[in-house]
Amino acid sequence: MKKILKNKLVLITMAATIFFSTTAFKNDFFEIAKQIEIFTTLFKELNMNYVDETNPGDLMDTAIKSMLADLDPYTNFMNEQDVEAARINNTGDYTGIGAKVKTFKDKLVIVEPYKDYPADKAGLKAGDEIIKVGNTNIEDYKENSGDLLKGTPGSKVEVTYKRQGKIATATIERAEVEIKAVPHFSMVNNKTGYIVLSKFNNKAYKETNYALRDLKAQGAEHIILDLRGNPGGLLNEAIKIVNLFVPKGQLVVTTKSKVKKYNKTYYTQGEPIDTEIPLVVLIDGNSASASEIVSGSLQDLDRAVIVGSRSFGKGLVQRPKPLTYGTQVKITISRYYTPSGRCIQSLDYWNRNNKGEAVRVKQENYNEFKTKNGRKVFDGGGVFPDVVFNSSKNSTITNAILNNNLIFNFATEYYYNNNIEDINGLKLNDNDFSTFKNFLKTNNFSFETETETALYKAFETATKEELNDNIENDFNTLIKNLNRSKEDVITENKTFLLELLTEEIIKRYVYREGLYEYYKIHDQKIKKATEILNNQSTYNSHLK
């Protein structure tokens, strides 16, 4: 262990040497040197003298994560597996079974098989629980079990999985998998083209460019660009996509940092495809980062009408910095600003509340900016659409349902219990919602609100102080009423929950490709976008 510790200390010293050589930190040289020396001596004494056996690697991992936890959630240490995952996310290419998989301690769950890829060809479906890969039981595997599915193209892997309580096996031949940035584009009607941009990897511009040209060749006179659920990605791809619709030399985004070399202005570099074609951009609360650069800059330039709900509000820029042994640290280096000068960061990670939580910028603290045509826009809370659709009424409850995989699990049961011939005719009703609420109960869905936590804490304190005799009945009544209120909140979110359920169910029958076809018929935001685009005066009125 001493040898390991010695190597660790050498690495820390080397890292410190590199750290000190950067000009940005010369003024803090003594303070940084002092703190690293304190940490080095503490780390050595702890590992040499602690009463029980310690693991230097685990201790260092905890120390790093604890240090970064006080910053923002995007400044992260990335181990070798994380670096590889980031590479896949940026390129969209990897070798495997061709399915989105979620890792649990005792199983791997197929979340979404990609159409015509190996997992799909082998008959695996969403909801299948892989419990064994080759001769390896997932519950006994101590590393990242998802890696067991990876391998060279053409190699085969046998998986044992559970479906609806029954055990089965399948042999899957691995292949190169390409995850498209633009998973779908088509005509909504004879004049309106529809492009879904799901991520900003290094193929985003190329695929969006191709889709736009293809749709124009099909006769598209209007375009809907769907950025809903797009978490962002590569900044340069976002700038080039804006360039498809605005002239060369147009300011798109500015980044500002305490390190001067990171202060940059980004302009469009190429010739556009079409600067006149009417454009609607769809966003929601999961449209973040690069999605907000695209939607925010097109809004500032009065080049598109934005439809949907307020975007996520991530105005922070990260850059990966290489460390030793193939690891990296992804550091927030600057904030970005749209052409009007606004930063749309919604959470303040540097001025937290008394619970240590990042606080949302208050509306009264928003600053006003002007678009190219003089329209008012504001900073401090994501991109606010020109045409607003409200999201869920209580995201806390709906997020709890999603995080417990209850939407996903209900869709799995629905798929195996219902034979639907015309999936485009699917419309969930009140009976389906009642079935879902019963499903929540039978699956013991429980969610403790901050109100409950405070009540239980107060009652616990009263009990310790022997003051609970006269308030116990009142306490039980409050808890009972609170549970009834939580049930009411679920009902209040009926429309939003039914949308989530419908989307998950649709994918079970016709994959993600079929979901976009369903959207074109039923989605209210697409209908609204089409309505705006079909009326030139309405479209123009939103931009003046």
Coordinates of C-alpha atoms in Angstrom, one line a residue:
M1 CA 0.0 0.0 0.0
K2 CA 2.9 2.3 0.7
K3 CA 4.2 1.9 -2.8
I4 CA 0.7 2.8 -4.1
L5 CA 0.6 5.8 -1.8
K6 CA 4.1 6.9 -3.0
N7 CA 2.9 6.7 -6.6
K8 CA -0.2 8.7 -5.7
L9 CA 1.9 11.4 -4.0
V10 CA 4.3 11.6 -7.1
L11 CA 1.3 12.1 -9.3
I12 CA -0.1 14.8 -7.0
T13 CA 3.3 16.6 -7.1
M14 CA 3.4 16.3 -10.9
A15 CA -0.1 17.6 -11.2
A16 CA 0.7 20.5 -8.9
T17 CA 3.8 21.4 -11.0
I18 CA 1.7 21.5 -14.2
F19 CA -1.0 23.4 -12.3
F20 CA 1.4 26.1 -11.1
S21 CA 2.9 26.6 -14.6
T22 CA -0.4 28.1 -16.0
T23 CA -0.4 31.9 -16.0
A24 CA -4.0 32.2 -14.8
F25 CA -3.0 31.1 -11.3
K26 CA 0.4 32.8 -10.7
N27 CA -1.2 35.3 -8.3
D28 CA -2.5 32.4 -6.2
F29 CA 0.8 30.4 -6.3
F30 CA 1.5 30.4 -2.6
E31 CA -2.1 29.7 -1.5
I32 CA -2.4 26.8 -3.9
A33 CA 1.0 25.4 -2.9
K34 CA 0.0 25.7 0.8
Q35 CA -3.3 23.9 0.4
I36 CA -1.8 21.0 -1.7
E37 CA 0.9 20.5 0.8
I38 CA -1.7 20.3 3.6
F39 CA -3.7 17.9 1.6
T40 CA -0.6 15.7 0.7
T41 CA 0.5 15.4 4.3
L42 CA -3.1 14.7 5.5
F43 CA -3.5 12.0 2.8
K44 CA -0.2 10.4 3.8
E45 CA -0.9 10.4 7.5
L46 CA -4.4 9.1 7.1
N47 CA -3.4 6.2 4.9
M48 CA -0.4 5.2 7.1
N49 CA -2.1 5.5 10.5
Y50 CA -5.8 5.0 10.3
V51 CA -7.0 2.1 12.5
D52 CA -8.6 0.2 9.7
E53 CA -7.3 -0.7 6.2
T54 CA -7.9 2.2 3.8
N55 CA -8.1 2.2 0.0
P56 CA -6.1 5.3 -1.4
G57 CA -8.0 5.2 -4.7
D58 CA -11.4 5.3 -3.0
L59 CA -10.3 8.0 -0.6
M60 CA -9.0 10.1 -3.5
D61 CA -12.2 9.6 -5.5
T62 CA -14.3 10.7 -2.6
A63 CA -12.0 13.8 -2.0
I64 CA -12.2 14.8 -5.7
K65 CA -16.0 14.4 -5.9
S66 CA -16.5 16.2 -2.6
M67 CA -14.4 19.1 -3.8
L68 CA -16.2 19.5 -7.1
A69 CA -19.6 19.1 -5.4
D70 CA -19.3 22.7 -4.1
L71 CA -19.0 24.0 -7.6
D72 CA -21.6 23.5 -10.4
P73 CA -22.9 20.0 -11.5
Y74 CA -21.2 20.3 -14.9
T75 CA -17.6 20.4 -13.5
N76 CA -16.9 16.7 -13.2
F77 CA -14.0 14.3 -12.8
M78 CA -14.2 11.7 -15.6
N79 CA -12.6 8.3 -15.3
E80 CA -11.6 6.2 -18.3
Q81 CA -15.1 4.8 -18.7
D82 CA -16.6 8.3 -18.5
V83 CA -14.2 9.6 -21.2
E84 CA -15.2 6.8 -23.5
A85 CA -18.9 7.5 -22.9
A86 CA -18.2 11.2 -23.7
R87 CA -16.5 10.2 -27.0
I88 CA -19.5 8.1 -28.0
N89 CA -21.8 10.9 -27.2
N90 CA -19.8 13.3 -29.3
T91 CA -19.3 11.0 -32.3
G92 CA -22.5 8.9 -32.1
D93 CA -20.5 5.8 -33.0
Y94 CA -19.7 2.7 -31.0
T95 CA -19.6 -1.1 -31.2
G96 CA -22.2 -3.1 -29.3
I97 CA -25.7 -4.6 -29.4
G98 CA -27.5 -1.5 -30.6
A99 CA -29.8 -0.6 -27.7
K100 CA -30.1 1.9 -24.9
V101 CA -29.5 0.1 -21.7
K102 CA -29.9 1.0 -18.0
T103 CA -27.6 -0.5 -15.5
F104 CA -28.8 -1.8 -12.1
K105 CA -27.0 -3.8 -9.4
D106 CA -28.5 -7.1 -10.5
K107 CA -29.6 -6.6 -14.1
L108 CA -29.3 -4.6 -17.3
V109 CA -32.6 -3.3 -18.5
I110 CA -33.2 -2.7 -22.2
V111 CA -34.6 0.8 -22.4
E112 CA -34.9 1.1 -26.1
P113 CA -33.7 -1.3 -28.9
Y114 CA -32.7 0.6 -32.0
K115 CA -34.6 -0.6 -35.1
D116 CA -32.7 -3.1 -37.3
Y117 CA -29.7 -3.2 -35.0
P118 CA -28.4 -6.5 -33.3
A119 CA -30.5 -6.4 -30.2
D120 CA -33.7 -5.8 -32.2
K121 CA -32.8 -8.5 -34.7
A122 CA -32.2 -10.9 -31.8
G123 CA -35.7 -10.2 -30.6
L124 CA -34.9 -8.1 -27.5
K125 CA -37.6 -5.6 -26.5
A126 CA -37.8 -2.6 -24.1
G127 CA -38.3 -3.8 -20.6
D128 CA -36.3 -7.1 -21.0
E129 CA -34.0 -7.6 -18.0
I130 CA -30.6 -9.1 -18.8
I131 CA -29.5 -11.1 -15.8
K132 CA -26.6 -12.9 -17.4
V133 CA -24.0 -12.1 -20.1
G134 CA -22.1 -15.2 -21.3
N135 CA -21.3 -17.0 -18.1
T136 CA -21.2 -13.9 -16.0
N137 CA -24.1 -13.1 -13.6
I138 CA -24.8 -9.4 -13.5
E139 CA -25.4 -9.4 -9.8
D140 CA -22.0 -10.9 -9.2
Y141 CA -20.1 -8.5 -11.5
K142 CA -18.3 -5.8 -9.6
E143 CA -17.3 -3.5 -12.5
N144 CA -19.6 -1.7 -15.0
S145 CA -21.8 -4.5 -16.2
G146 CA -22.8 -2.6 -19.3
D147 CA -19.3 -3.1 -20.7
L148 CA -20.0 -6.8 -21.0
L149 CA -22.2 -6.1 -24.0
K150 CA -19.4 -4.3 -25.9
G151 CA -17.0 -6.1 -28.2
T152 CA -15.5 -6.2 -31.6
P153 CA -17.9 -6.0 -34.7
G154 CA -19.0 -9.5 -35.7
S155 CA -18.3 -11.1 -32.3
K156 CA -21.2 -12.8 -30.6
V157 CA -22.5 -12.7 -27.0
E158 CA -25.2 -14.8 -25.4
V159 CA -27.5 -13.0 -23.0
T160 CA -30.0 -14.5 -20.5
Y161 CA -32.9 -12.2 -19.9
K162 CA -36.2 -12.1 -18.0
R163 CA -39.4 -11.0 -19.8
Q164 CA -42.8 -10.9 -18.0
G165 CA -41.4 -13.4 -15.4
K166 CA -40.1 -15.9 -17.9
I167 CA -36.4 -16.6 -18.6
A168 CA -35.1 -16.8 -22.1
T169 CA -31.7 -16.6 -23.9
A170 CA -30.6 -14.8 -27.1
T171 CA -27.4 -14.7 -29.1
I172 CA -26.5 -11.3 -30.4
E173 CA -23.9 -10.5 -33.0
R174 CA -22.3 -7.2 -32.1
A175 CA -22.0 -4.5 -34.8
E176 CA -21.0 -0.9 -35.3
V177 CA -23.8 1.4 -34.1
E178 CA -24.4 4.9 -35.4
I179 CA -26.7 7.1 -33.3
K180 CA -28.0 9.8 -35.5
A181 CA -28.2 13.4 -34.5
V182 CA -31.2 13.8 -36.8
P183 CA -33.2 10.6 -36.2
H184 CA -36.1 11.8 -38.3
F185 CA -37.1 14.4 -41.0
S186 CA -40.1 14.4 -43.3
M187 CA -42.9 16.5 -44.6
V188 CA -45.8 17.4 -42.3
N189 CA -47.9 18.5 -45.2
N190 CA -47.1 19.5 -48.8
K191 CA -45.5 22.8 -47.7
T192 CA -44.0 22.2 -44.2
G193 CA -40.9 20.2 -43.5
Y194 CA -40.1 18.7 -40.0
I195 CA -36.6 18.1 -38.7
V196 CA -35.9 16.4 -35.3
L197 CA -32.5 17.3 -33.9
S198 CA -31.9 15.1 -30.9
K199 CA -28.3 15.9 -30.0
F200 CA -25.3 18.1 -30.9
N201 CA -22.7 15.5 -31.7
N202 CA -20.1 16.0 -34.5
K203 CA -22.7 14.9 -37.1
A204 CA -25.4 17.4 -36.1
Y205 CA -24.6 20.1 -38.7
K206 CA -24.0 17.6 -41.5
E207 CA -27.3 15.7 -40.9
T208 CA -29.3 18.9 -40.4
N209 CA -27.9 20.4 -43.5
Y210 CA -28.8 17.2 -45.5
A211 CA -32.3 17.1 -44.0
L212 CA -33.0 20.8 -44.8
R213 CA -31.8 20.4 -48.4
D214 CA -33.8 17.2 -48.9
L215 CA -37.0 18.8 -47.6
K216 CA -36.6 21.8 -49.8
A217 CA -36.2 19.5 -52.7
Q218 CA -39.5 17.8 -51.7
G219 CA -41.2 21.2 -51.8
A220 CA -40.9 22.5 -48.3
E221 CA -41.7 26.2 -48.0
H222 CA -41.6 26.2 -44.2
I223 CA -39.5 24.4 -41.6
I224 CA -40.2 23.1 -38.1
L225 CA -36.9 22.4 -36.2
D226 CA -37.7 20.2 -33.1
L227 CA -35.1 20.7 -30.3
R228 CA -37.4 19.3 -27.5
G229 CA -35.5 17.0 -25.2
N230 CA -32.1 17.9 -26.8
P231 CA -29.6 18.3 -23.9
G232 CA -27.0 20.0 -26.1
G233 CA -23.4 19.1 -27.0
L234 CA -20.8 20.6 -29.2
L235 CA -20.8 24.4 -29.4
N236 CA -19.4 24.6 -33.0
E237 CA -22.2 22.4 -34.3
A238 CA -24.8 24.7 -32.8
I239 CA -23.1 27.7 -34.5
K240 CA -23.1 26.0 -37.9
I241 CA -26.7 25.0 -37.6
V242 CA -27.7 28.6 -36.9
N243 CA -25.6 29.4 -40.1
L244 CA -28.0 27.3 -42.2
F245 CA -30.6 30.1 -41.7
V246 CA -28.6 33.3 -41.2
P247 CA -25.9 35.0 -43.3
K248 CA -22.2 34.6 -43.1
G249 CA -20.5 36.9 -40.5
Q250 CA -23.4 37.0 -38.0
L251 CA -22.6 37.0 -34.3
V252 CA -24.2 33.9 -32.7
V253 CA -22.7 33.6 -29.2
T254 CA -20.1 35.2 -27.0
T255 CA -18.3 33.4 -24.1
K256 CA -17.0 35.3 -21.1
S257 CA -14.5 33.9 -18.6
K258 CA -12.1 35.0 -15.9
V259 CA -9.4 33.5 -18.1
K260 CA -8.9 35.9 -21.0
K261 CA -8.1 33.3 -23.7
Y262 CA -11.6 31.8 -23.2
N263 CA -13.3 35.1 -24.0
K264 CA -14.5 34.5 -27.5
T265 CA -17.0 35.7 -30.0
Y266 CA -18.4 33.2 -32.5
Y267 CA -19.6 34.3 -35.9
T268 CA -21.2 32.3 -38.7
Q269 CA -18.4 31.2 -41.1
G270 CA -20.2 29.8 -44.2
E271 CA -22.9 30.6 -46.7
P272 CA -26.4 29.8 -45.5
I273 CA -28.9 27.5 -47.1
D274 CA -31.9 29.8 -46.8
T275 CA -32.2 33.1 -44.9
E276 CA -35.8 33.6 -45.8
I277 CA -37.7 30.3 -45.3
P278 CA -40.2 30.7 -42.4
L279 CA -38.9 28.8 -39.4
V280 CA -40.4 27.6 -36.1
V281 CA -38.2 26.1 -33.4
L282 CA -39.8 23.8 -30.8
I283 CA -38.2 23.7 -27.3
D284 CA -39.1 22.4 -23.8
G285 CA -37.7 22.2 -20.3
N286 CA -35.2 19.6 -21.4
S287 CA -33.8 21.7 -24.3
A288 CA -30.4 22.8 -22.9
S289 CA -27.0 24.3 -23.7
A290 CA -26.4 24.1 -27.4
S291 CA -30.2 23.8 -28.0
E292 CA -30.5 27.2 -26.2
I293 CA -27.7 28.7 -28.3
V294 CA -29.6 27.8 -31.4
S295 CA -33.1 28.8 -30.2
G296 CA -31.9 31.8 -28.3
S297 CA -29.8 33.3 -31.1
L298 CA -32.5 32.6 -33.7
Q299 CA -35.0 34.4 -31.4
D300 CA -32.6 37.3 -30.8
L301 CA -32.1 37.7 -34.6
D302 CA -35.9 37.5 -35.2
R303 CA -35.1 34.6 -37.6
A304 CA -37.5 32.0 -36.0
V305 CA -40.7 31.8 -33.9
I306 CA -40.0 29.8 -30.8
V307 CA -42.8 27.5 -29.6
G308 CA -43.1 25.3 -26.5
S309 CA -42.1 25.7 -22.9
R310 CA -39.2 27.5 -21.2
S311 CA -35.9 25.8 -21.9
F312 CA -33.7 24.3 -19.2
G313 CA -31.5 27.4 -18.6
K314 CA -27.9 26.2 -18.9
G315 CA -25.7 29.1 -19.9
L316 CA -22.4 27.5 -18.8
V317 CA -19.6 26.3 -21.1
Q318 CA -17.4 23.3 -20.2
R319 CA -14.0 22.2 -21.5
P320 CA -12.4 18.8 -20.9
K321 CA -8.8 18.9 -19.6
P322 CA -6.7 15.8 -19.8
L323 CA -5.3 14.3 -16.6
T324 CA -3.1 11.2 -16.1
Y325 CA -4.0 7.6 -16.9
G326 CA -6.6 8.5 -19.5
T327 CA -8.8 10.5 -17.1
Q328 CA -10.1 14.0 -17.6
V329 CA -11.7 16.8 -15.7
K330 CA -14.5 18.7 -17.4
I331 CA -14.4 22.3 -16.1
T332 CA -16.9 25.1 -16.4
I333 CA -14.7 27.8 -18.0
S334 CA -17.1 30.5 -19.0
R335 CA -20.7 31.6 -19.5
Y336 CA -22.2 32.1 -22.9
Y337 CA -24.3 35.1 -24.1
T338 CA -26.7 35.2 -27.1
P339 CA -26.5 38.0 -29.7
S340 CA -28.7 40.4 -27.7
G341 CA -26.3 40.0 -24.7
R342 CA -28.3 37.9 -22.4
C343 CA -27.1 34.9 -20.4
I344 CA -29.9 32.3 -19.9
Q345 CA -28.3 30.5 -16.9
S346 CA -31.2 29.8 -14.6
L347 CA -29.5 28.5 -11.4
D348 CA -27.0 30.4 -9.3
Y349 CA -24.4 27.8 -8.0
W350 CA -22.2 30.4 -6.4
N351 CA -24.8 32.0 -4.1
R352 CA -26.6 29.1 -2.5
N353 CA -29.4 29.1 0.1
N354 CA -29.0 28.0 3.7
K355 CA -29.5 24.3 2.6
G356 CA -26.6 24.6 0.2
E357 CA -28.9 24.4 -2.8
A358 CA -28.4 26.5 -6.0
V359 CA -31.1 29.2 -6.2
R360 CA -33.1 30.0 -9.3
V361 CA -32.7 33.6 -10.5
K362 CA -35.8 35.5 -9.4
Q363 CA -38.0 37.0 -12.1
E364 CA -37.7 40.4 -10.6
N365 CA -34.0 40.2 -11.1
Y366 CA -34.2 39.3 -14.9
N367 CA -32.6 41.9 -17.1
E368 CA -34.3 43.1 -20.3
F369 CA -32.7 42.9 -23.7
K370 CA -33.8 43.6 -27.2
T371 CA -34.0 41.4 -30.3
K372 CA -32.9 42.7 -33.7
N373 CA -36.4 44.0 -34.3
G374 CA -36.7 45.5 -30.9
R375 CA -38.7 42.8 -29.2
K376 CA -38.2 42.4 -25.4
V377 CA -36.3 39.3 -24.2
F378 CA -35.0 38.5 -20.8
D379 CA -32.0 36.7 -19.2
G380 CA -31.9 34.6 -16.1
G381 CA -34.2 31.7 -16.8
G382 CA -33.7 29.8 -20.1
V383 CA -35.2 30.7 -23.4
F384 CA -38.8 31.9 -23.0
P385 CA -40.9 30.9 -26.1
D386 CA -42.8 33.4 -28.3
V387 CA -45.7 31.0 -28.1
V388 CA -46.0 29.3 -24.7
F389 CA -47.3 25.8 -23.8
N390 CA -47.2 25.1 -20.1
S391 CA -45.2 22.1 -18.9
S392 CA -46.3 19.9 -16.0
K393 CA -47.9 21.7 -13.1
N394 CA -45.7 20.0 -10.5
S395 CA -42.4 18.8 -11.9
T396 CA -41.4 17.4 -8.5
I397 CA -44.1 14.8 -8.5
T398 CA -43.7 13.9 -12.2
N399 CA -40.0 13.7 -11.9
A400 CA -40.4 11.3 -8.9
I401 CA -42.7 9.1 -11.1
L402 CA -40.1 9.1 -13.9
N403 CA -37.2 8.5 -11.7
N404 CA -38.9 5.4 -10.2
N405 CA -39.3 4.1 -13.8
L406 CA -43.0 3.9 -13.4
I407 CA -43.9 5.4 -16.8
F408 CA -41.5 2.9 -18.4
N409 CA -42.8 -0.1 -16.4
F410 CA -46.4 0.8 -17.1
A411 CA -45.7 1.0 -20.8
T412 CA -44.1 -2.4 -20.7
E413 CA -47.2 -4.0 -19.1
Y414 CA -49.5 -2.1 -21.5
Y415 CA -47.6 -3.4 -24.5
Y416 CA -48.0 -7.0 -23.4
N417 CA -51.6 -6.6 -22.5
N418 CA -52.8 -4.7 -25.5
N419 CA -52.8 -5.6 -29.2
I420 CA -53.0 -2.4 -31.2
E421 CA -53.3 -2.5 -35.0
D422 CA -53.5 1.2 -35.8
I423 CA -50.9 2.8 -33.5
N424 CA -51.6 6.3 -35.0
G425 CA -55.1 6.0 -33.6
L426 CA -54.0 5.5 -30.0
K427 CA -55.4 8.0 -27.6
L428 CA -55.2 7.2 -23.9
N429 CA -58.4 8.1 -21.9
D430 CA -59.7 8.5 -18.4
N431 CA -59.9 4.8 -17.9
D432 CA -56.2 4.4 -18.8
F433 CA -55.3 7.2 -16.4
S434 CA -57.2 5.4 -13.6
T435 CA -55.4 2.2 -14.4
F436 CA -52.1 4.1 -14.2
K437 CA -52.9 5.6 -10.8
N438 CA -53.8 2.1 -9.5
F439 CA -50.5 0.9 -11.0
L440 CA -48.7 3.6 -8.9
K441 CA -50.4 2.2 -5.8
T442 CA -49.7 -1.4 -6.5
N443 CA -46.1 -0.6 -7.1
N444 CA -45.9 1.3 -3.8
F445 CA -45.1 4.6 -5.3
S446 CA -44.2 6.9 -2.4
F447 CA -42.7 10.4 -2.5
E448 CA -41.8 12.4 0.5
T449 CA -42.2 16.1 0.0
E450 CA -40.3 18.8 1.8
T451 CA -43.5 19.6 3.7
E452 CA -43.7 16.0 5.0
T453 CA -40.0 16.0 6.0
A454 CA -40.6 19.2 8.0
L455 CA -43.7 17.8 9.6
Y456 CA -42.0 14.5 10.6
K457 CA -39.0 16.4 12.0
A458 CA -41.2 18.7 14.0
F459 CA -43.2 15.8 15.4
E460 CA -40.0 13.9 16.2
T461 CA -38.7 17.0 18.1
A462 CA -42.0 17.3 20.0
T463 CA -41.8 13.6 21.0
K464 CA -38.2 14.1 22.3
E465 CA -39.5 17.0 24.4
E466 CA -42.5 15.0 25.5
L467 CA -44.9 17.5 23.9
N468 CA -46.5 15.1 21.4
D469 CA -49.5 13.9 23.4
N470 CA -51.8 16.8 22.5
I471 CA -50.7 17.2 18.9
E472 CA -50.5 13.5 17.7
N473 CA -54.1 13.5 16.3
D474 CA -53.5 16.8 14.5
F475 CA -50.2 15.5 13.1
N476 CA -51.9 12.3 11.7
T477 CA -54.6 14.4 10.2
L478 CA -52.1 16.7 8.5
I479 CA -50.2 13.7 7.1
K480 CA -53.5 12.2 5.8
N481 CA -54.5 15.4 4.2
L482 CA -51.1 15.8 2.7
N483 CA -51.3 12.3 1.1
R484 CA -54.6 13.3 -0.3
S485 CA -53.1 16.4 -1.8
K486 CA -50.3 14.4 -3.4
E487 CA -53.0 12.3 -5.1
D488 CA -54.7 15.4 -6.3
V489 CA -51.4 16.7 -7.7
I490 CA -51.0 13.6 -9.8
T491 CA -54.5 14.2 -11.2
E492 CA -53.7 17.8 -11.9
N493 CA -50.8 16.5 -14.0
K494 CA -53.0 14.1 -15.9
T495 CA -52.5 15.7 -19.4
F496 CA -48.7 15.8 -19.0
L497 CA -48.5 12.2 -17.6
L498 CA -50.7 10.9 -20.4
E499 CA -48.4 12.5 -22.9
L500 CA -45.4 10.7 -21.3
L501 CA -47.2 7.4 -21.2
T502 CA -48.3 7.7 -24.8
E503 CA -44.8 8.4 -26.0
E504 CA -43.4 5.5 -24.2
I505 CA -46.1 3.1 -25.4
I506 CA -45.8 4.2 -29.0
K507 CA -42.1 3.3 -29.1
R508 CA -42.9 -0.2 -28.0
Y509 CA -44.9 -0.8 -31.1
V510 CA -43.2 1.2 -33.8
Y511 CA -39.9 2.3 -32.4
R512 CA -38.7 5.9 -32.1
E513 CA -39.2 6.4 -35.9
G514 CA -42.9 5.7 -35.5
L515 CA -43.2 8.1 -32.6
Y516 CA -42.3 11.0 -34.8
E517 CA -44.9 10.0 -37.4
Y518 CA -47.4 9.9 -34.5
Y519 CA -46.3 13.4 -33.4
K520 CA -47.0 14.8 -36.9
I521 CA -50.7 13.7 -36.5
H522 CA -51.3 14.4 -32.8
D523 CA -48.7 16.7 -31.2
Q524 CA -50.2 20.0 -30.2
K525 CA -47.0 22.0 -30.5
I526 CA -46.4 20.7 -34.1
K527 CA -50.0 21.6 -34.9
K528 CA -49.5 25.1 -33.5
A529 CA -46.2 25.5 -35.4
T530 CA -47.9 24.4 -38.6
E531 CA -50.7 26.9 -38.0
I532 CA -48.3 29.7 -37.5
L533 CA -46.3 28.8 -40.6
N534 CA -49.4 28.5 -42.8
N535 CA -50.3 32.2 -42.1
Q536 CA -47.6 34.6 -43.1
S537 CA -49.1 37.6 -41.3
T538 CA -49.4 35.5 -38.0
Y539 CA -45.8 34.4 -38.5
N540 CA -44.6 38.0 -39.1
S541 CA -46.6 39.3 -36.1
H542 CA -44.6 37.1 -33.7
L543 CA -41.3 38.6 -35.0
K544 CA -42.3 42.3 -34.7

